């Protein structure tokens, strides 16, 4: 459920996820700066908002950090240091997304490599190795999904034919649109 709250004069939108099994409240700020609040179902909105108020400084700082990070140009302002810093996060993201999205295809692949490349988001080799740019961790989720599915489908179709795009659209119906969006970044 989408909600809004005023924090130190800033109108902050957040997604409230009520979870029957959650014991405590949890806050998450994702790479786009969007705030998600997970709360036990029995808590009630008054308690939830009190908790958010208490964490206002953290939330605002985190949102600023995430937004600044996104504002940096994805390809040109990243250094070897960024690569070292984010490589393992990228690997974890790629591995879990591959597992999730390959439920649709059940393709077999060998190694997963996380690389620091200047121009490419990913590639798929004839030896069935999948390579991804570490910058994938800075992308919004729908773009991550698209990139993962794109390379997965090259395991079957080593081209950009109509058959390839049809395969991609099984898991990402608006793949052409996301592809264009990604090119403009
Ligand atoms: Zn491709």
Coordinates of C-alpha atoms and ligand atoms in Angstrom, one line a residue:
X1 CA 0.0 0.0 0.0
X2 CA 1.4 3.4 -0.9
X3 CA 1.3 6.1 1.8
X4 CA 2.8 9.5 2.5
X5 CA 4.4 11.0 5.6
X6 CA 5.9 14.4 6.3
X7 CA 9.5 14.1 7.7
X8 CA 11.3 17.3 8.6
X9 CA 9.3 19.3 6.1
X10 CA 9.7 16.8 3.3
X11 CA 6.8 14.8 1.9
X12 CA 8.0 11.3 1.7
X13 CA 6.1 8.5 -0.1
X14 CA 6.6 5.0 1.1
X15 CA 5.3 1.5 0.5
X16 CA 3.8 -0.2 3.5
X17 CA 4.0 -3.9 3.5
X18 CA 2.1 -5.5 6.3
X19 CA 3.4 -9.0 7.0
X20 CA 1.7 -11.4 9.4
X21 CA 5.0 -13.1 10.2
X22 CA 7.1 -10.0 10.8
X23 CA 8.0 -9.5 14.5
X24 CA 9.5 -6.1 14.2
X25 CA 9.3 -3.1 11.9
X26 CA 11.9 -2.8 9.1
X27 CA 12.8 0.0 6.8
X28 CA 14.5 -0.3 3.5
X29 CA 15.6 2.4 1.0
X30 CA 16.4 0.9 -2.4
X31 CA 18.7 2.2 -5.1
X32 CA 16.1 4.5 -6.5
X33 CA 15.6 6.1 -3.1
X34 CA 12.2 4.6 -2.6
X35 CA 11.3 3.7 1.0
X36 CA 9.6 0.5 2.0
X37 CA 8.3 -0.2 5.5
X38 CA 7.6 -3.7 6.6
X39 CA 5.4 -4.0 9.7
X40 CA 3.6 -6.7 11.6
X41 CA 0.0 -6.7 10.7
X42 CA -1.3 -6.0 14.2
X43 CA 0.7 -2.9 14.7
X44 CA -1.6 -0.1 13.5
X45 CA -0.8 3.0 11.6
X46 CA -0.2 5.2 14.6
X47 CA 2.7 3.0 15.8
X48 CA 4.0 2.6 12.4
X49 CA 4.2 6.3 11.8
X50 CA 5.8 6.9 15.2
X51 CA 8.5 4.4 14.2
X52 CA 9.1 6.2 10.9
X53 CA 9.3 9.6 12.7
X54 CA 12.0 8.2 15.0
X55 CA 14.0 7.1 12.0
X56 CA 13.5 10.3 10.0
X57 CA 17.2 11.4 10.1
X58 CA 18.3 8.0 8.8
X59 CA 15.7 7.8 6.1
X60 CA 16.5 11.3 4.8
X61 CA 20.2 10.7 4.8
X62 CA 19.8 7.3 3.0
X63 CA 17.5 8.7 0.4
X64 CA 20.0 11.5 -0.3
X65 CA 22.8 9.1 -0.6
X66 CA 20.9 6.8 -3.0
X67 CA 19.7 9.7 -5.1
X68 CA 23.2 11.2 -5.4
X69 CA 24.6 7.8 -6.4
X70 CA 22.0 7.6 -9.2
X71 CA 22.8 11.0 -10.4
X72 CA 26.4 10.1 -11.1
X73 CA 26.7 8.9 -14.7
X74 CA 26.5 5.1 -14.5
X75 CA 29.3 4.5 -17.0
X76 CA 31.7 7.4 -16.7
X77 CA 32.0 8.2 -13.1
X78 CA 32.7 4.7 -11.8
X79 CA 36.2 3.7 -11.0
X80 CA 38.1 0.5 -10.2
X81 CA 37.4 1.3 -6.6
X82 CA 33.6 1.2 -7.2
X83 CA 34.0 -2.1 -9.0
X84 CA 35.9 -3.7 -6.0
X85 CA 33.3 -2.2 -3.6
X86 CA 30.2 -3.3 -5.5
X87 CA 31.3 -6.5 -7.3
X88 CA 30.1 -8.9 -4.6
X89 CA 26.7 -7.2 -4.2
X90 CA 26.3 -7.3 -8.0
X91 CA 27.1 -11.0 -8.0
X92 CA 24.6 -11.7 -5.2
X93 CA 21.9 -9.8 -7.1
X94 CA 22.7 -11.5 -10.4
X95 CA 22.7 -15.0 -8.9
X96 CA 19.4 -14.6 -7.1
X97 CA 17.7 -12.9 -10.1
X98 CA 19.0 -15.6 -12.5
X99 CA 17.6 -18.3 -10.2
X100 CA 14.2 -16.5 -10.0
X101 CA 13.8 -15.6 -13.7
X102 CA 15.2 -18.9 -15.0
X103 CA 12.1 -20.6 -13.4
X104 CA 10.4 -19.5 -16.7
X105 CA 13.1 -21.0 -19.0
X106 CA 15.1 -23.7 -17.2
X107 CA 18.1 -23.0 -19.3
X108 CA 21.5 -24.3 -18.3
X109 CA 24.5 -22.0 -17.8
X110 CA 28.0 -22.3 -16.6
X111 CA 30.0 -19.5 -15.0
X112 CA 28.7 -16.1 -13.9
X113 CA 31.2 -13.3 -14.3
X114 CA 30.8 -9.8 -12.9
X115 CA 32.9 -7.3 -14.9
X116 CA 33.9 -3.7 -15.1
X117 CA 33.1 -2.8 -18.7
X118 CA 32.8 0.6 -20.1
X119 CA 30.1 0.0 -22.7
X120 CA 28.3 -3.3 -22.2
X121 CA 25.7 -4.4 -19.6
X122 CA 26.1 -8.0 -20.2
X123 CA 27.0 -10.8 -22.6
X124 CA 26.6 -14.5 -23.1
X125 CA 29.4 -16.7 -24.5
X126 CA 29.2 -19.8 -26.6
X127 CA 30.5 -21.7 -23.6
X128 CA 27.3 -20.7 -21.8
X129 CA 29.0 -18.3 -19.5
X130 CA 27.0 -15.2 -18.5
X131 CA 28.8 -11.9 -17.9
X132 CA 27.3 -8.9 -16.3
X133 CA 28.5 -5.4 -15.7
X134 CA 28.8 -4.6 -11.9
X135 CA 26.8 -1.4 -12.6
X136 CA 23.7 -3.5 -12.7
X137 CA 23.4 -3.0 -8.9
X138 CA 22.7 0.7 -9.6
X139 CA 19.7 0.0 -11.8
X140 CA 16.0 -0.1 -10.9
X141 CA 14.6 -3.6 -10.6
X142 CA 12.7 -3.7 -13.9
X143 CA 15.9 -3.0 -15.8
X144 CA 17.8 -5.6 -13.8
X145 CA 15.1 -8.2 -14.7
X146 CA 15.3 -7.3 -18.3
X147 CA 19.1 -7.5 -18.5
X148 CA 19.1 -10.9 -16.7
X149 CA 16.4 -12.3 -19.0
X150 CA 18.1 -10.8 -22.1
X151 CA 21.3 -12.7 -21.4
X152 CA 19.5 -15.9 -20.3
X153 CA 17.7 -16.0 -23.7
X154 CA 21.0 -15.7 -25.6
X155 CA 21.7 -19.2 -24.2
X156 CA 19.0 -20.4 -26.6
X157 CA 19.1 -17.7 -29.3
X158 CA 22.5 -16.2 -30.0
X159 CA 21.1 -13.3 -32.0
X160 CA 18.5 -10.5 -31.8
X161 CA 15.9 -12.2 -34.0
X162 CA 12.2 -12.1 -33.7
X163 CA 12.4 -15.5 -32.0
X164 CA 14.8 -14.1 -29.4
X165 CA 12.5 -11.2 -28.5
X166 CA 9.6 -13.5 -28.3
X167 CA 11.5 -15.6 -25.8
X168 CA 12.5 -12.5 -23.7
X169 CA 8.9 -11.3 -23.6
X170 CA 7.8 -14.5 -21.9
X171 CA 9.3 -13.1 -18.6
X172 CA 9.5 -9.4 -19.5
X173 CA 6.4 -8.5 -21.7
X174 CA 7.5 -4.9 -22.2
X175 CA 11.1 -5.8 -23.0
X176 CA 11.4 -3.6 -26.1
X177 CA 10.4 -0.6 -24.0
X178 CA 12.9 -1.4 -21.2
X179 CA 15.6 -1.9 -23.8
X180 CA 15.1 1.6 -25.2
X181 CA 14.9 3.0 -21.7
X182 CA 18.2 1.4 -20.8
X183 CA 19.9 2.7 -23.9
X184 CA 19.0 6.3 -22.9
X185 CA 20.8 6.0 -19.6
Ligands
LIG1 ZN1 21.8 -9.3 -26.8

